[in-house]
Short mmCIF file of C-alpha atoms in Angstrom, two decimals:
data_model
loop_
_atom_site.label_atom_id
_atom_site.label_comp_id
_atom_site.label_asym_id
_atom_site.label_seq_id
_atom_site.Cartn_x
_atom_site.Cartn_y
_atom_site.Cartn_z
CA MET A 1 5.85 17.26 17.05
CA PRO A 2 8.38 15.95 19.62
CA LEU A 3 11.81 15.31 18.16
CA THR A 4 12.56 12.41 20.50
CA THR A 5 10.00 9.77 21.36
CA GLU A 6 10.28 6.39 22.98
CA PRO A 7 8.45 3.14 22.17
CA GLU A 8 5.76 2.06 24.57
CA GLY A 9 6.57 -0.90 26.82
CA PRO A 10 9.75 -2.94 27.15
CA ARG A 11 9.67 -4.65 23.74
CA PRO A 12 12.96 -3.93 21.96
CA PRO A 13 13.02 -2.83 18.31
CA THR A 14 13.56 -5.50 15.69
CA ALA A 15 15.54 -3.13 13.45
CA THR A 16 17.13 0.29 13.55
CA TYR A 17 17.65 2.60 10.59
CA TRP A 18 20.14 5.43 10.93
CA LEU A 19 19.23 8.41 8.78
CA SER A 20 22.02 10.84 7.96
CA HIS A 21 19.30 13.46 7.37
CA ALA A 22 15.56 13.13 7.95
CA TRP A 23 12.57 15.27 7.03
CA LEU A 24 10.51 15.63 10.19
CA GLY A 25 7.65 17.60 8.66
CA THR A 26 9.00 21.07 9.33
CA HIS A 27 12.76 20.82 8.93
CA VAL A 28 15.71 18.63 8.02
CA GLU A 29 17.19 16.92 11.07
CA PRO A 30 20.71 15.43 10.91
CA GLY A 31 21.53 12.17 12.65
CA VAL A 32 18.24 10.38 13.35
CA ALA A 33 17.87 6.78 14.52
CA LEU A 34 14.55 5.18 13.67
CA ASP A 35 13.66 2.06 15.65
CA VAL A 36 11.22 -0.27 13.94
CA SER A 37 9.11 -3.05 15.45
CA GLY A 38 6.25 -4.99 13.92
CA GLY A 39 6.28 -2.84 10.78
CA THR A 40 5.79 0.43 12.67
CA VAL A 41 8.06 3.13 14.02
CA ALA A 42 8.81 2.24 17.64
CA GLY A 43 11.02 5.22 18.40
CA VAL A 44 12.60 8.32 16.86
CA ARG A 45 15.94 9.40 18.35
CA THR A 46 17.53 12.64 17.25
CA GLY A 47 21.06 13.87 17.79
CA VAL A 48 22.55 10.48 16.92
CA ALA A 49 25.74 11.60 15.21
CA THR A 50 26.98 8.16 14.14
CA PRO A 51 25.18 4.92 13.23
CA PRO A 52 24.36 2.74 16.28
CA PRO A 53 25.84 -0.78 16.19
CA GLY A 54 23.86 -3.00 13.84
CA ALA A 55 21.84 -0.14 12.34
CA THR A 56 21.09 0.00 8.61
CA VAL A 57 22.56 3.23 7.27
CA LEU A 58 20.48 5.41 4.94
CA ARG A 59 22.59 8.28 3.59
CA GLY A 60 20.80 11.20 1.96
CA LEU A 61 17.47 12.78 2.85
CA THR A 62 14.99 10.27 4.26
CA LEU A 63 11.34 11.19 3.83
CA PRO A 64 8.15 9.41 4.78
CA GLY A 65 7.22 7.03 1.96
CA LEU A 66 5.48 8.79 -0.93
CA ALA A 67 1.79 8.29 -1.74
CA ASN A 68 0.78 7.94 -5.39
CA THR A 69 -2.88 8.84 -4.98
CA HIS A 70 -4.02 8.12 -8.53
CA SER A 71 -2.87 5.31 -10.81
CA HIS A 72 -4.14 3.38 -13.81
CA ALA A 73 -1.50 0.63 -13.90
CA PHE A 74 -2.29 -0.54 -17.42
CA HIS A 75 -1.68 2.93 -18.86
CA ARG A 76 2.03 2.31 -18.32
CA ALA A 77 1.91 0.28 -21.53
CA LEU A 78 1.06 3.50 -23.41
CA ARG A 79 4.22 5.36 -22.42
CA SER A 80 5.82 7.05 -25.45
CA THR A 81 3.69 5.09 -27.94
CA VAL A 82 1.03 7.82 -27.71
CA GLN A 83 3.55 10.57 -28.49
CA VAL A 84 3.55 9.80 -32.22
CA GLY A 85 1.57 12.45 -34.08
CA SER A 86 -0.96 14.73 -32.40
CA GLY A 87 -4.54 14.36 -31.26
CA THR A 88 -6.75 15.01 -28.25
CA PHE A 89 -7.68 13.34 -25.00
CA TRP A 90 -10.43 11.53 -26.92
CA THR A 91 -8.08 10.12 -29.60
CA TRP A 92 -5.65 9.10 -26.83
CA ARG A 93 -8.57 7.28 -25.21
CA GLU A 94 -9.04 5.11 -28.31
CA THR A 95 -5.44 3.91 -28.02
CA MET A 96 -5.98 3.23 -24.33
CA TYR A 97 -9.02 1.09 -25.14
CA GLN A 98 -6.92 -1.07 -27.45
CA VAL A 99 -4.43 -1.82 -24.68
CA ALA A 100 -7.22 -2.51 -22.19
CA SER A 101 -8.80 -5.03 -24.56
CA ARG A 102 -5.68 -7.24 -24.50
CA LEU A 103 -5.42 -7.69 -20.75
CA ASN A 104 -6.47 -10.73 -18.74
CA PRO A 105 -5.87 -11.47 -15.04
CA ASP A 106 -2.48 -13.06 -15.66
CA SER A 107 -1.11 -10.41 -18.02
CA TYR A 108 -2.52 -7.63 -15.85
CA HIS A 109 -0.79 -9.11 -12.81
CA ASP A 110 2.53 -9.24 -14.65
CA LEU A 111 2.21 -5.66 -15.89
CA ALA A 112 1.02 -4.24 -12.57
CA ARG A 113 3.73 -6.07 -10.63
CA ALA A 114 6.37 -4.41 -12.78
CA VAL A 115 4.66 -1.01 -12.60
CA TYR A 116 4.40 -1.15 -8.82
CA ALA A 117 8.06 -2.16 -8.64
CA GLU A 118 8.87 0.92 -10.71
CA MET A 119 6.91 2.93 -8.14
CA ALA A 120 8.94 1.43 -5.30
CA LEU A 121 12.11 2.44 -7.13
CA ALA A 122 10.66 5.98 -7.24
CA GLY A 123 10.12 6.08 -3.47
CA ILE A 124 6.39 5.34 -3.56
CA THR A 125 5.21 3.14 -0.71
CA ALA A 126 1.43 3.29 -1.31
CA VAL A 127 -0.67 3.59 -4.45
CA GLY A 128 -4.30 4.34 -5.10
CA GLU A 129 -5.29 2.12 -8.03
CA PHE A 130 -8.36 3.50 -9.82
CA HIS A 131 -9.52 0.14 -11.13
CA TYR A 132 -12.23 -0.39 -13.74
CA LEU A 133 -11.06 -3.33 -15.87
CA HIS A 134 -13.41 -5.73 -14.13
CA HIS A 135 -14.58 -8.32 -16.68
CA ALA A 136 -13.55 -10.12 -19.84
CA PRO A 137 -13.39 -7.90 -22.96
CA ASP A 138 -16.94 -8.82 -24.03
CA GLY A 139 -18.30 -7.94 -20.57
CA THR A 140 -18.60 -11.52 -19.33
CA PRO A 141 -17.61 -11.81 -15.66
CA TYR A 142 -14.68 -14.05 -14.88
CA ALA A 143 -15.36 -17.17 -12.81
CA ASP A 144 -13.92 -15.15 -9.96
CA PRO A 145 -15.75 -11.83 -10.52
CA ASN A 146 -12.87 -9.91 -8.94
CA ALA A 147 -10.04 -11.71 -10.70
CA MET A 148 -8.67 -8.49 -12.17
CA GLY A 149 -8.77 -6.58 -8.89
CA GLU A 150 -7.23 -9.46 -7.00
CA ALA A 151 -4.44 -9.58 -9.60
CA LEU A 152 -3.65 -5.95 -8.75
CA ILE A 153 -3.67 -6.61 -5.01
CA ALA A 154 -1.32 -9.56 -5.46
CA ALA A 155 0.93 -7.54 -7.77
CA ALA A 156 1.34 -4.76 -5.21
CA GLY A 157 2.19 -7.28 -2.50
CA GLU A 158 4.82 -8.94 -4.66
CA ALA A 159 6.31 -5.55 -5.55
CA GLY A 160 6.47 -4.69 -1.85
CA ILE A 161 4.16 -1.66 -1.71
CA ARG A 162 0.77 -0.92 -0.20
CA ILE A 163 -2.35 -0.52 -2.34
CA THR A 164 -5.74 1.05 -1.93
CA LEU A 165 -7.82 -0.65 -4.60
CA LEU A 166 -10.40 1.93 -5.63
CA ASP A 167 -12.94 -0.33 -7.27
CA THR A 168 -14.63 1.81 -9.87
CA ALA A 169 -18.23 2.05 -10.99
CA TYR A 170 -18.26 2.65 -14.76
CA LEU A 171 -21.74 2.03 -16.13
CA ALA A 172 -22.38 4.29 -19.13
CA ALA A 173 -20.63 5.69 -22.20
CA GLY A 174 -21.82 9.25 -21.59
CA PHE A 175 -24.82 11.50 -21.33
CA GLY A 176 -27.78 10.83 -23.58
CA THR A 177 -29.80 13.26 -25.64
CA ARG A 178 -32.57 13.70 -23.06
CA PRO A 179 -32.38 14.66 -19.36
CA GLY A 180 -31.70 11.60 -17.23
CA GLN A 181 -30.76 9.49 -20.24
CA TYR A 182 -27.32 7.87 -20.58
CA GLN A 183 -25.68 6.02 -23.43
CA GLU A 184 -25.08 2.30 -23.15
CA PRO A 185 -21.41 1.27 -22.87
CA ASP A 186 -19.73 0.95 -26.24
CA PRO A 187 -17.91 -2.29 -27.13
CA HIS A 188 -14.63 -1.05 -25.65
CA GLN A 189 -16.34 -0.30 -22.33
CA LEU A 190 -18.24 -3.55 -21.83
CA ARG A 191 -15.54 -4.97 -19.58
CA PHE A 192 -15.77 -1.90 -17.34
CA SER A 193 -19.47 -2.14 -16.61
CA ASP A 194 -21.44 -4.03 -13.97
CA THR A 195 -24.61 -2.66 -15.66
CA THR A 196 -25.98 -1.05 -12.47
CA ALA A 197 -24.57 0.49 -9.31
CA ASP A 198 -26.30 -2.18 -7.24
CA ALA A 199 -24.54 -4.92 -9.22
CA TRP A 200 -21.26 -3.02 -8.87
CA ALA A 201 -21.76 -2.83 -5.09
CA GLU A 202 -22.53 -6.55 -4.87
CA ARG A 203 -19.33 -7.46 -6.70
CA ALA A 204 -17.16 -4.89 -4.90
CA SER A 205 -18.39 -6.17 -1.54
CA LEU A 206 -16.65 -9.48 -2.25
CA LEU A 207 -13.21 -7.87 -2.34
CA LYS A 208 -10.98 -8.48 0.65
CA GLY A 209 -8.14 -6.30 1.84
CA GLY A 210 -5.15 -7.39 3.88
CA ASP A 211 -2.00 -6.17 5.57
CA HIS A 212 -0.88 -4.28 2.48
CA ALA A 213 -4.28 -3.67 0.84
CA LEU A 214 -7.30 -1.49 1.55
CA ILE A 215 -10.52 -1.51 -0.49
CA GLY A 216 -12.09 1.78 -1.53
CA ALA A 217 -14.57 2.94 -4.15
CA ALA A 218 -14.57 5.20 -7.15
CA ILE A 219 -17.05 6.84 -9.48
CA HIS A 220 -15.36 6.95 -12.83
CA SER A 221 -16.97 10.28 -13.74
CA VAL A 222 -20.37 11.91 -13.92
CA ARG A 223 -20.62 10.83 -17.55
CA ALA A 224 -20.01 7.16 -16.65
CA VAL A 225 -22.36 6.75 -13.67
CA PRO A 226 -25.97 7.89 -14.10
CA ALA A 227 -26.95 10.59 -11.63
CA ALA A 228 -29.67 8.44 -10.08
CA GLN A 229 -27.04 5.81 -9.17
CA LEU A 230 -24.36 8.09 -7.70
CA ALA A 231 -25.82 7.81 -4.21
CA THR A 232 -25.49 4.01 -4.27
CA VAL A 233 -21.73 4.23 -4.71
CA ALA A 234 -21.45 6.99 -2.10
CA ALA A 235 -23.47 4.94 0.40
CA TRP A 236 -21.29 1.86 -0.16
CA ALA A 237 -18.20 3.90 0.73
CA GLU A 238 -19.93 5.60 3.66
CA GLU A 239 -20.98 2.30 5.21
CA ARG A 240 -17.39 1.11 5.14
CA GLN A 241 -15.78 4.46 5.96
CA ALA A 242 -13.77 3.85 2.81
CA PRO A 243 -12.09 6.33 0.46
CA LEU A 244 -14.21 7.46 -2.50
CA HIS A 245 -12.54 8.93 -5.57
CA VAL A 246 -13.96 10.44 -8.78
CA HIS A 247 -12.56 11.91 -11.98
CA LEU A 248 -13.93 15.44 -11.91
CA SER A 249 -14.08 18.11 -14.61
CA GLU A 250 -11.03 16.84 -16.42
CA GLN A 251 -12.49 17.89 -19.78
CA ILE A 252 -14.43 20.98 -20.83
CA ALA A 253 -16.53 18.77 -23.11
CA GLU A 254 -17.72 16.77 -20.10
CA ASN A 255 -18.69 19.95 -18.27
CA ARG A 256 -20.73 21.15 -21.24
CA ALA A 257 -22.48 17.81 -21.62
CA CYS A 258 -23.33 17.72 -17.92
CA LEU A 259 -24.77 21.24 -18.07
CA LEU A 260 -26.92 20.25 -21.04
CA ALA A 261 -28.10 17.03 -19.40
CA HIS A 262 -28.64 18.28 -15.83
CA GLY A 263 -28.45 22.06 -15.86
CA ARG A 264 -25.59 22.03 -13.36
CA THR A 265 -21.86 21.47 -13.19
CA PRO A 266 -20.40 18.04 -12.43
CA THR A 267 -19.34 19.29 -8.98
CA ARG A 268 -22.84 20.48 -8.16
CA LEU A 269 -24.29 17.19 -9.46
CA LEU A 270 -21.98 15.22 -7.15
CA ALA A 271 -22.86 17.48 -4.22
CA ASP A 272 -26.58 17.07 -4.83
CA HIS A 273 -26.21 13.28 -4.68
CA GLY A 274 -24.13 13.12 -1.50
CA VAL A 275 -20.78 12.29 -3.08
CA LEU A 276 -18.65 15.12 -1.69
CA GLY A 277 -17.04 14.97 1.75
CA ALA A 278 -13.83 14.52 3.71
CA ARG A 279 -13.27 10.91 2.53
CA THR A 280 -13.84 11.90 -1.11
CA THR A 281 -11.09 12.96 -3.49
CA GLY A 282 -11.71 14.60 -6.84
CA ILE A 283 -9.13 13.65 -9.44
CA HIS A 284 -7.88 16.52 -11.64
CA ASN A 285 -10.56 19.10 -10.71
CA THR A 286 -9.31 21.08 -13.69
CA HIS A 287 -12.16 23.12 -15.18
CA LEU A 288 -14.09 24.47 -12.20
CA THR A 289 -16.27 27.47 -11.55
CA GLY A 290 -15.88 29.62 -8.46
CA GLY A 291 -18.96 27.92 -7.05
CA ASP A 292 -17.41 24.49 -7.69
CA ILE A 293 -14.29 25.48 -5.77
CA THR A 294 -16.40 26.65 -2.84
CA LEU A 295 -18.39 23.41 -2.81
CA LEU A 296 -15.26 21.27 -2.81
CA GLY A 297 -13.47 23.31 -0.20
CA SER A 298 -16.38 23.74 2.20
CA SER A 299 -17.11 20.00 2.12
CA GLY A 300 -13.46 19.07 2.77
CA THR A 301 -13.34 17.12 -0.49
CA GLY A 302 -9.74 16.49 -1.52
CA THR A 303 -8.07 17.29 -4.81
CA CYS A 304 -5.54 14.99 -6.48
CA MET A 305 -3.50 16.81 -9.08
CA CYS A 306 -1.69 14.75 -11.73
CA PRO A 307 0.36 17.41 -13.54
CA THR A 308 2.44 15.13 -15.76
CA THR A 309 -0.69 13.49 -17.17
CA GLU A 310 -2.68 16.72 -17.32
CA ARG A 311 0.02 18.33 -19.43
CA ASP A 312 0.61 15.16 -21.48
CA LEU A 313 -3.08 15.07 -22.46
CA ALA A 314 -3.28 18.86 -22.85
CA ASP A 315 -6.07 18.92 -20.27
CA GLY A 316 -5.16 22.25 -18.72
CA ILE A 317 -3.91 23.59 -15.40
CA GLY A 318 -6.30 23.16 -12.49
CA PRO A 319 -6.89 25.82 -9.82
CA ALA A 320 -4.92 23.97 -7.15
CA SER A 321 -3.99 27.06 -5.16
CA ALA A 322 -7.58 28.32 -5.05
CA LEU A 323 -8.83 24.87 -4.08
CA GLN A 324 -6.40 24.62 -1.19
CA ARG A 325 -7.31 28.10 0.05
CA ALA A 326 -10.95 27.05 -0.03
CA GLY A 327 -10.23 24.02 2.17
CA SER A 328 -9.53 21.18 -0.27
CA PRO A 329 -6.46 19.11 0.76
CA LEU A 330 -4.06 18.47 -2.11
CA SER A 331 -2.48 15.17 -3.09
CA LEU A 332 -0.55 13.98 -6.13
CA GLY A 333 -0.77 11.11 -8.61
CA SER A 334 1.05 9.80 -11.66
CA ASP A 335 -2.24 8.75 -13.31
CA SER A 336 -1.35 7.55 -16.83
CA HIS A 337 2.35 7.06 -15.94
CA ALA A 338 3.76 9.24 -18.68
CA VAL A 339 6.45 9.26 -16.01
CA ILE A 340 6.41 7.81 -12.50
CA ASP A 341 8.05 10.51 -10.40
CA LEU A 342 6.29 12.12 -7.44
CA PHE A 343 9.02 14.77 -7.16
CA GLU A 344 8.19 15.83 -10.70
CA GLU A 345 4.47 15.90 -9.86
CA ALA A 346 5.15 18.06 -6.79
CA ARG A 347 7.29 20.66 -8.52
CA ALA A 348 5.06 20.66 -11.60
CA MET A 349 2.12 21.76 -9.47
CA GLU A 350 4.12 24.78 -8.31
CA LEU A 351 5.72 25.51 -11.67
CA ASP A 352 2.45 25.19 -13.59
CA GLU A 353 0.90 27.69 -11.19
CA ARG A 354 3.81 30.04 -11.81
CA LEU A 355 3.18 29.86 -15.55
CA ARG A 356 -0.54 30.40 -15.08
CA THR A 357 -0.19 33.38 -12.70
CA ARG A 358 3.27 34.68 -13.64
CA THR A 359 4.18 34.79 -9.95
CA ARG A 360 6.43 32.51 -7.88
CA GLY A 361 6.21 30.81 -4.52
CA HIS A 362 2.67 29.41 -4.25
CA TRP A 363 3.80 26.42 -2.16
CA THR A 364 6.87 25.83 -0.06
CA ALA A 365 8.85 22.64 -0.40
CA ALA A 366 7.32 21.56 2.92
CA ALA A 367 3.80 22.07 1.58
CA LEU A 368 4.56 20.11 -1.58
CA LEU A 369 6.08 17.27 0.43
CA ARG A 370 2.93 17.22 2.55
CA ALA A 371 0.85 16.72 -0.61
CA ALA A 372 3.15 13.86 -1.63
CA THR A 373 3.01 12.21 1.80
CA VAL A 374 0.56 13.07 4.61
CA ASP A 375 -2.38 14.23 2.51
CA GLY A 376 -1.80 11.60 -0.14
CA HIS A 377 -1.89 8.78 2.38
CA ARG A 378 -4.97 10.27 4.01
CA ALA A 379 -6.72 10.31 0.63
CA LEU A 380 -5.92 6.58 0.39
CA GLY A 381 -7.47 5.80 3.77
CA ARG A 382 -4.21 5.72 5.72
CA PRO A 383 -4.32 8.79 8.01
CA GLU A 384 -1.63 7.35 10.26
CA ALA A 385 0.94 7.31 7.44
CA GLY A 386 3.16 9.93 5.86
CA VAL A 387 5.16 10.95 8.94
CA LEU A 388 8.31 9.79 10.70
CA GLU A 389 6.80 9.47 14.16
CA THR A 390 6.33 6.78 16.77
CA GLY A 391 3.33 4.63 15.89
CA ALA A 392 3.38 5.48 12.19
CA PRO A 393 3.99 2.80 9.57
CA ALA A 394 7.71 2.30 9.01
CA ASP A 395 7.47 3.46 5.39
CA LEU A 396 10.45 5.55 4.25
CA THR A 397 12.28 6.68 1.16
CA THR A 398 15.79 8.11 0.92
CA VAL A 399 16.88 10.58 -1.76
CA ALA A 400 20.56 10.92 -2.63
CA LEU A 401 22.07 14.32 -1.91
CA ASP A 402 25.24 13.65 -3.91
CA SER A 403 23.97 12.98 -7.45
CA VAL A 404 24.58 15.32 -10.38
CA ARG A 405 21.11 16.75 -9.78
CA THR A 406 21.27 17.14 -6.02
CA ALA A 407 24.93 17.83 -5.12
CA GLY A 408 25.95 21.28 -3.91
CA PRO A 409 23.28 22.83 -1.67
CA PRO A 410 23.72 22.61 2.12
CA PRO A 411 21.82 19.79 3.86
CA ARG A 412 19.44 22.26 5.54
CA LEU A 413 17.98 22.85 2.05
CA ALA A 414 17.56 19.14 1.34
CA ALA A 415 13.75 19.42 1.15
CA GLU A 416 14.06 22.12 -1.54
CA VAL A 417 16.60 19.93 -3.33
CA ALA A 418 14.25 16.93 -3.27
CA VAL A 419 11.26 18.86 -4.59
CA PHE A 420 12.88 21.22 -7.07
CA ALA A 421 15.92 19.31 -8.33
CA ALA A 422 15.74 15.58 -7.58
CA SER A 423 14.05 12.93 -9.69
CA ALA A 424 12.90 9.38 -9.14
CA ALA A 425 16.36 8.31 -10.31
CA ASP A 426 17.80 9.81 -7.10
CA VAL A 427 15.88 7.42 -4.83
CA ARG A 428 18.39 5.16 -3.11
CA HIS A 429 16.25 3.33 -0.55
CA THR A 430 12.60 2.47 -0.03
CA VAL A 431 11.38 0.79 3.14
CA VAL A 432 7.80 -0.47 3.58
CA ALA A 433 6.60 -1.75 6.96
CA GLY A 434 10.23 -1.85 8.04
CA ARG A 435 11.19 -4.07 5.10
CA HIS A 436 13.98 -2.87 2.81
CA ILE A 437 12.29 -3.00 -0.62
CA VAL A 438 14.77 -0.85 -2.54
CA ARG A 439 18.39 -0.95 -1.40
CA ASP A 440 21.03 1.24 -3.04
CA GLY A 441 18.74 1.84 -6.01
CA ARG A 442 17.96 -1.82 -6.67
CA HIS A 443 14.70 -3.60 -6.03
CA THR A 444 15.21 -6.43 -3.55
CA LEU A 445 12.19 -8.51 -4.60
CA ILE A 446 12.25 -8.17 -8.39
CA GLU A 447 15.72 -8.61 -9.80
CA ASP A 448 15.32 -6.78 -13.12
CA VAL A 449 12.45 -4.28 -13.12
CA PRO A 450 13.17 -2.86 -16.61
CA GLU A 451 13.07 -6.37 -18.07
CA ALA A 452 9.85 -7.13 -16.17
CA LEU A 453 8.28 -4.00 -17.66
CA ALA A 454 9.52 -4.72 -21.17
CA SER A 455 8.33 -8.32 -21.04
CA ALA A 456 4.87 -7.47 -19.71
CA ILE A 457 4.33 -4.69 -22.21
CA SER A 458 5.64 -6.59 -25.24
CA ALA A 459 3.28 -9.46 -24.40
CA LEU A 460 0.35 -7.08 -25.00
CA ARG A 461 1.53 -6.38 -28.57
CA ARG A 462 1.52 -10.01 -29.71
#
């Protein structure tokens, strides 16, 4: 990667950001001027020891904006309330259903807007929203059949971040008692279901993206989409060259049920129906066989690890290292938003692997930052993002190097500081498309994000 590049043509930049230290993919570079024009990086100048006249100064370590590959925005309303007592993933799910039942397009917009603002404060510039709350609670479509999805798109825009809306097919409650049979959605799941994959595709085709929004697809899981309809969802994504995501082998119980119903693992079932591939990302990929890992890696299917949720739900530790060695690119997500902190997700992937193997050093800080940036954005359909290079989106985040968590180490170790010591609270600036969304730790579009969160969540308890 060249350290100094120039914008094409004579058009001058509309803004310049001076970065005291910048992560350029392989190393920390001091004194970098980033010229921005039309929402993209127009030039990267290194060796700039002092801020140019008129430049906006970003002190700390500036990284490409972070990609939160997997989100369920409404789960933010569950934070801490599900920590009372014990239980399993399945009992947690019952609480989640209760929250889902109280949402409508207006209340979902308010909640998501606050959640996405929290993400901006954490340095996240793009989110993959795994969206399956499509209809009214009784399953009746809204007058606008995509009212809920459009509320999420609007919320992201108002919070100042990019969104890939992964419209999700969720058609069944689980495997039936006979091969090829599936259970009808239960009352909690009626609002998730379009009844068939063809009906899902018809509705999803009405969604429109925009400057800050892309439209992708998702298969909720092999238990929620009948095997005979998996190819319909895959074909919809293929026709549009859109991202396709799927919850995969998150629970041992799901693996067992799939083996009983189809005589094969969920990964093999997806492979047999054309779901795997370079635009596909498996979410969690926790309980896999050696053959599953080979299938995912050889097909180039990505893996999104969500360590804070996986540990919160006691799901287990997925074989991330083995998946990457097999050829599966890794990305990171905050999923249920037990916390929203991509630095925590990155280090948790490494630290969980240390606990599992009792050895250290599975990923460098550079590799973990790549999962949080380049490969995360690629999983969201934005292969041009995640780098500080000419032509890339001008999406940045700056981490303080002088907080109680980050002070002390030399600047050359700033990437290690960000990954292994910093938290979302250390984010000082977030820039999206050249626009300063978070300045000195404060959101510039939403005055009081904590109050917005509290208000939106309390409204769901009335």
